[in-house]
CSV table of C-alpha atoms in Angstrom, one decimal:
chain,number,residue,atom,x,y,z
A,1,MET,CA,75.7,101.2,153.3
A,2,SER,CA,74.9,98.3,151.0
A,3,ALA,CA,75.3,98.6,147.3
A,4,PRO,CA,72.0,98.9,145.2
A,5,THR,CA,70.9,95.7,143.6
A,6,HIS,CA,69.2,94.6,140.3
A,7,ASP,CA,67.2,91.5,139.7
A,8,TYR,CA,68.2,89.6,136.5
A,9,SER,CA,65.9,86.5,135.8
A,10,GLY,CA,65.5,85.8,139.4
A,11,ALA,CA,69.2,86.3,140.3
A,12,THR,CA,69.9,89.4,142.4
A,13,VAL,CA,73.3,91.0,141.8
A,14,ALA,CA,74.9,94.1,143.1
A,15,ALA,CA,75.0,97.1,140.8
A,16,PRO,CA,78.5,98.6,140.2
A,17,ARG,CA,79.4,101.2,142.8
A,18,GLU,CA,79.9,104.7,141.5
A,19,ALA,CA,83.4,106.1,142.1
A,20,PRO,CA,83.3,108.7,144.8
A,21,GLU,CA,83.9,112.3,143.7
A,22,PRO,CA,87.5,113.3,144.6
A,23,ASP,CA,87.8,115.8,147.5
A,24,ALA,CA,89.7,119.1,147.2
A,25,ARG,CA,93.0,117.4,148.0
A,26,GLY,CA,92.3,114.7,145.3
A,27,GLN,CA,91.4,117.3,142.7
A,28,HIS,CA,94.5,119.4,143.5
A,29,ALA,CA,96.7,116.3,143.2
A,30,ALA,CA,95.0,115.2,140.0
A,31,TYR,CA,95.6,118.6,138.3
A,32,LEU,CA,99.3,118.5,139.2
A,33,LEU,CA,99.5,115.0,137.9
A,34,SER,CA,98.0,116.0,134.6
A,35,LEU,CA,100.7,118.6,134.1
A,36,GLY,CA,103.5,116.4,135.4
A,37,ASP,CA,102.5,113.4,133.3
A,38,ASP,CA,102.4,115.5,130.1
A,39,ALA,CA,106.0,116.6,130.8
A,40,LEU,CA,107.3,113.2,131.9
A,41,ILE,CA,105.9,111.2,129.0
A,42,TYR,CA,107.0,113.7,126.4
A,43,ALA,CA,110.5,113.8,127.9
A,44,GLN,CA,110.6,110.0,127.5
A,45,ARG,CA,109.7,110.3,123.8
A,46,LEU,CA,112.2,113.0,123.2
A,47,GLY,CA,114.9,110.8,124.8
A,48,GLU,CA,114.4,108.3,121.9
A,49,TRP,CA,115.9,110.9,119.5
A,50,MET,CA,119.4,110.6,120.8
A,51,THR,CA,121.6,109.4,117.9
A,52,HIS,CA,118.5,109.5,115.6
A,53,ALA,CA,118.3,113.3,114.9
A,54,PRO,CA,119.4,114.6,111.5
A,55,GLN,CA,122.4,116.5,113.0
A,56,ILE,CA,124.6,115.9,116.1
A,57,GLU,CA,123.6,119.4,117.2
A,58,GLU,CA,119.9,118.4,117.0
A,59,ASP,CA,120.7,115.3,119.1
A,60,MET,CA,121.9,117.7,121.8
A,61,ALA,CA,119.0,120.2,121.3
A,62,LEU,CA,116.3,117.5,121.6
A,63,GLY,CA,118.0,116.0,124.5
A,64,ASN,CA,118.1,119.4,126.3
A,65,VAL,CA,114.4,119.9,125.6
A,66,GLY,CA,113.7,116.5,127.0
A,67,LEU,CA,115.7,117.3,130.1
A,68,ASP,CA,113.8,120.5,130.6
A,69,LEU,CA,110.6,118.6,130.5
A,70,LEU,CA,111.9,115.9,132.8
A,71,GLY,CA,112.8,118.6,135.3
A,72,GLN,CA,109.3,120.0,135.1
A,73,GLY,CA,107.8,116.6,135.5
A,74,ARG,CA,109.9,115.8,138.6
A,75,ALA,CA,108.9,119.1,140.3
A,76,LEU,CA,105.2,118.6,139.5
A,77,LEU,CA,105.0,115.0,140.6
A,78,THR,CA,106.9,115.8,143.8
A,79,ARG,CA,104.3,118.5,144.5
A,80,ALA,CA,101.4,116.1,143.6
A,81,GLY,CA,102.8,113.6,146.1
A,82,GLU,CA,102.9,116.2,148.8
A,83,VAL,CA,99.3,117.3,148.1
A,84,GLU,CA,98.1,113.8,147.8
A,85,GLY,CA,99.5,112.9,151.2
A,86,GLN,CA,99.8,109.1,150.6
A,87,GLY,CA,103.6,109.0,151.0
A,88,ARG,CA,104.3,108.7,147.3
A,89,ASP,CA,107.3,110.6,146.0
A,90,GLU,CA,108.2,111.5,142.4
A,91,ASP,CA,109.8,108.1,141.8
A,92,ALA,CA,106.7,106.2,143.0
A,93,LEU,CA,104.4,108.3,140.9
A,94,ALA,CA,106.6,108.0,137.8
A,95,MET,CA,107.6,104.4,138.1
A,96,LEU,CA,105.0,102.5,140.0
A,97,ARG,CA,101.7,103.7,138.6
A,98,ASP,CA,99.8,101.6,136.0
A,99,GLU,CA,98.7,103.0,132.6
A,100,ARG,CA,95.2,103.8,133.7
A,101,GLU,CA,96.6,106.1,136.5
A,102,PHE,CA,98.4,108.4,134.1
A,103,ARG,CA,96.7,111.6,133.1
A,104,ASN,CA,98.7,112.8,130.1
A,105,VAL,CA,97.2,113.7,126.7
A,106,HIS,CA,97.5,111.3,123.8
A,107,LEU,CA,99.7,113.8,121.9
A,108,VAL,CA,102.8,113.2,124.0
A,109,GLU,CA,102.6,109.4,124.1
A,110,GLN,CA,102.5,108.8,120.3
A,111,PRO,CA,105.5,107.0,118.9
A,112,ARG,CA,108.5,108.8,117.5
A,113,GLY,CA,107.9,109.4,113.9
A,114,ASP,CA,110.0,111.3,111.4
A,115,PHE,CA,111.7,114.6,112.3
A,116,GLY,CA,109.0,116.7,110.7
A,117,GLN,CA,106.4,115.0,112.8
A,118,GLU,CA,108.4,115.7,115.9
A,119,MET,CA,108.7,119.4,115.1
A,120,ALA,CA,104.9,119.6,114.4
A,121,ARG,CA,104.2,117.9,117.8
A,122,MET,CA,106.7,120.2,119.6
A,123,LEU,CA,105.2,123.3,118.0
A,124,TRP,CA,101.7,122.5,119.3
A,125,PHE,CA,102.8,121.2,122.7
A,126,ALA,CA,105.3,124.0,123.4
A,127,SER,CA,102.8,126.6,122.3
A,128,TYR,CA,100.3,125.1,124.7
A,129,GLN,CA,102.8,125.0,127.5
A,130,HIS,CA,103.9,128.6,126.9
A,131,GLU,CA,100.3,129.8,127.4
A,132,LEU,CA,99.7,127.4,130.3
A,133,TYR,CA,102.8,128.4,132.3
A,134,SER,CA,102.3,132.1,131.6
A,135,ALA,CA,98.9,131.8,133.2
A,136,LEU,CA,100.2,129.7,136.1
A,137,LEU,CA,102.6,132.5,137.2
A,138,GLY,CA,99.8,133.8,139.4
A,139,SER,CA,98.7,130.4,140.8
A,140,ALA,CA,97.5,130.2,144.4
A,141,ASP,CA,99.8,127.2,144.8
A,142,GLU,CA,103.1,128.9,145.4
A,143,THR,CA,105.1,125.8,144.4
A,144,LEU,CA,103.2,125.5,141.1
A,145,ALA,CA,103.8,129.3,140.5
A,146,GLY,CA,107.5,128.7,141.1
A,147,VAL,CA,107.6,125.8,138.7
A,148,ALA,CA,105.8,128.0,136.1
A,149,GLN,CA,108.3,130.8,136.6
A,150,LYS,CA,111.2,128.6,135.5
A,151,ALA,CA,109.3,126.6,133.0
A,152,VAL,CA,107.9,129.5,131.0
A,153,LYS,CA,111.4,130.5,129.9
A,154,GLU,CA,112.3,126.9,128.9
A,155,VAL,CA,109.1,126.4,126.8
A,156,ASP,CA,109.7,129.7,125.1
A,157,TYR,CA,112.9,128.2,123.8
A,158,HIS,CA,111.2,124.9,122.9
A,159,ARG,CA,108.5,126.8,120.9
A,160,ASP,CA,111.1,128.9,119.1
A,161,HIS,CA,113.1,125.8,118.2
A,162,ALA,CA,110.1,124.0,116.7
A,163,THR,CA,109.1,127.3,114.9
A,164,GLN,CA,112.4,127.7,113.2
A,165,TRP,CA,112.4,124.1,111.9
A,166,VAL,CA,108.8,124.3,110.7
A,167,LEU,CA,109.6,127.5,108.8
A,168,ARG,CA,112.8,126.0,107.3
A,169,LEU,CA,111.1,122.7,106.3
A,170,GLY,CA,107.8,124.2,105.1
A,171,ASP,CA,109.5,126.9,103.0
A,172,GLY,CA,112.3,124.7,101.9
A,173,THR,CA,112.4,122.2,99.0
A,174,GLU,CA,109.4,120.6,97.4
A,175,LEU,CA,110.1,117.4,99.3
A,176,SER,CA,110.6,119.1,102.7
A,177,HIS,CA,107.4,121.1,102.2
A,178,GLU,CA,105.4,118.0,101.3
A,179,ARG,CA,106.7,116.1,104.4
A,180,MET,CA,106.2,119.0,106.8
A,181,GLN,CA,102.6,119.3,105.5
A,182,ALA,CA,102.1,115.6,106.1
A,183,ALA,CA,103.5,116.0,109.6
A,184,LEU,CA,101.0,118.7,110.4
A,185,ASP,CA,98.2,116.5,109.1
A,186,TRP,CA,99.4,113.6,111.3
A,187,VAL,CA,99.5,115.6,114.5
A,188,HIS,CA,96.2,117.4,114.0
A,189,PRO,CA,93.8,114.8,115.5
A,190,TYR,CA,95.7,114.9,118.8
A,191,VAL,CA,95.7,118.7,119.2
A,192,ALA,CA,92.1,119.4,120.4
A,193,GLU,CA,92.6,117.3,123.6
A,194,LEU,CA,95.1,120.0,124.8
A,195,GLY,CA,92.2,122.4,125.1
A,196,GLU,CA,89.7,120.1,126.7
A,197,ASP,CA,88.5,121.1,130.2
A,198,PHE,CA,88.5,118.2,132.7
A,199,ALA,CA,87.2,117.9,136.3
A,200,ALA,CA,90.5,118.6,138.1
A,201,ALA,CA,91.2,121.7,135.8
A,202,ARG,CA,87.7,123.1,136.5
A,203,TRP,CA,88.3,122.7,140.3
A,204,ALA,CA,91.8,124.2,140.0
A,205,SER,CA,90.5,127.2,138.0
A,206,GLU,CA,87.8,127.9,140.5
A,207,GLN,CA,90.3,127.8,143.4
A,208,GLY,CA,92.9,130.0,141.6
A,209,VAL,CA,95.3,127.1,141.5
A,210,GLY,CA,95.2,126.4,137.8
A,211,VAL,CA,93.7,127.4,134.5
A,212,LEU,CA,91.0,126.1,132.3
A,213,PRO,CA,92.7,124.6,129.1
A,214,SER,CA,89.9,126.0,126.9
A,215,THR,CA,90.9,129.5,127.8
A,216,LEU,CA,94.3,128.9,126.2
A,217,THR,CA,93.1,127.6,122.9
A,218,ASP,CA,92.7,130.9,121.0
A,219,ALA,CA,96.3,132.1,121.8
A,220,VAL,CA,97.7,128.7,121.0
A,221,ASN,CA,95.9,128.4,117.7
A,222,SER,CA,96.8,132.0,116.8
A,223,TYR,CA,100.5,131.3,117.3
A,224,VAL,CA,100.6,128.0,115.4
A,225,CYS,CA,98.4,129.3,112.5
A,226,GLY,CA,100.9,132.3,112.1
A,227,VAL,CA,103.8,129.9,111.9
A,228,VAL,CA,102.0,127.6,109.4
A,229,GLU,CA,101.2,130.6,107.2
A,230,HIS,CA,104.7,131.9,107.2
A,231,ALA,CA,106.0,128.4,106.4
A,232,THR,CA,103.8,128.4,103.2
A,233,LEU,CA,101.9,125.4,104.7
A,234,THR,CA,98.2,124.9,105.1
A,235,MET,CA,96.4,124.3,108.4
A,236,PRO,CA,94.7,120.9,108.1
A,237,GLU,CA,90.9,120.7,108.0
A,238,GLN,CA,89.0,119.4,111.0
A,239,PRO,CA,90.0,115.7,111.4
A,240,ARG,CA,87.3,113.0,111.1
A,241,TRP,CA,88.3,111.7,114.5
A,242,ARG,CA,90.3,113.1,117.4
A,243,ALA,CA,92.0,111.7,120.5
A,244,ARG,CA,90.2,112.1,123.9
A,245,GLY,CA,90.2,110.5,127.3
A,246,GLY,CA,93.8,110.8,128.3
A,247,ARG,CA,93.0,113.0,131.3
A,248,GLU,CA,90.7,110.1,132.5
A,249,GLY,CA,93.4,107.5,132.1
A,250,VAL,CA,92.3,106.2,128.7
A,251,HIS,CA,95.4,105.8,126.5
A,252,SER,CA,96.4,104.5,123.1
A,253,GLU,CA,98.3,101.3,122.5
A,254,PRO,CA,101.8,103.0,122.4
A,255,MET,CA,101.5,104.1,126.0
A,256,GLY,CA,101.9,100.6,127.4
A,257,PHE,CA,105.1,100.0,125.5
A,258,LEU,CA,106.4,103.4,126.6
A,259,LEU,CA,105.7,102.7,130.2
A,260,ALA,CA,107.3,99.2,129.9
A,261,GLU,CA,110.5,100.8,128.9
A,262,LEU,CA,110.3,103.7,131.3
A,263,GLN,CA,109.5,101.6,134.4
A,264,HIS,CA,111.4,98.4,133.6
A,265,ILE,CA,114.4,98.9,136.0
A,266,ALA,CA,112.3,100.2,138.8
A,267,ARG,CA,109.8,97.4,138.7
A,268,SER,CA,112.4,94.7,138.1
A,269,HIS,CA,114.5,95.8,141.2
A,270,PRO,CA,112.0,97.2,143.7
A,271,GLY,CA,113.7,99.6,146.1
A,272,ALA,CA,117.1,99.5,144.4
A,273,THR,CA,119.3,102.5,144.8
A,274,TRP,CA,122.6,103.5,143.2
């Protein structure tokens, strides 16, 4: 079939072709990629904390959280490759995709800030993952349900870890309170994207494979608001702007730098093993 055409001042040019709607296999793989990319990219950010955390014990703790997320990412990308059926394994999906092919939210790709900012980000993200994996325990995709069964215990620890730090910093000294409040303000424009429904999630929900992110929002907000109140902090007002588009492959500037570091070895030495 030929593409539709338009006439511009006598010159006939072809109109852009519309991207075909992904089939069931494509929607299933896209949903798994969105979950896997969230975990992989945040694991990469948390790895940057090694030797930078305020205590050696916190170096270890953040490293362990990052390893948990890396494990989730590996399992989810492996399953996405199986469903996709194009011969791509976890390494190919993690190391050989370009920025526009990643489906993670903007929250996890933002640069490492101060420790309070990291705890604010982790509080929101772990609270979201806790509700997500709890819902995915009954997924019609048995592999995804198995990943959720292991992950829900891990993210329960991640959420508790962030909770304890937000309480300690918020209800601490005048300076720690001020900086923790600033951290909550910083993270707030990136939070709403966690609850955005996207095409693959709508398909996954209809098929019993996944869950609509919007159905998790009330529980996530309730938990985080409770922590903020107990920490004597104030939930920020609605931001004047908010991040969006990550699930469609539209990312912020830091994502390119993150991928350059993540993929450097694999792209410099294609096929290398050790």
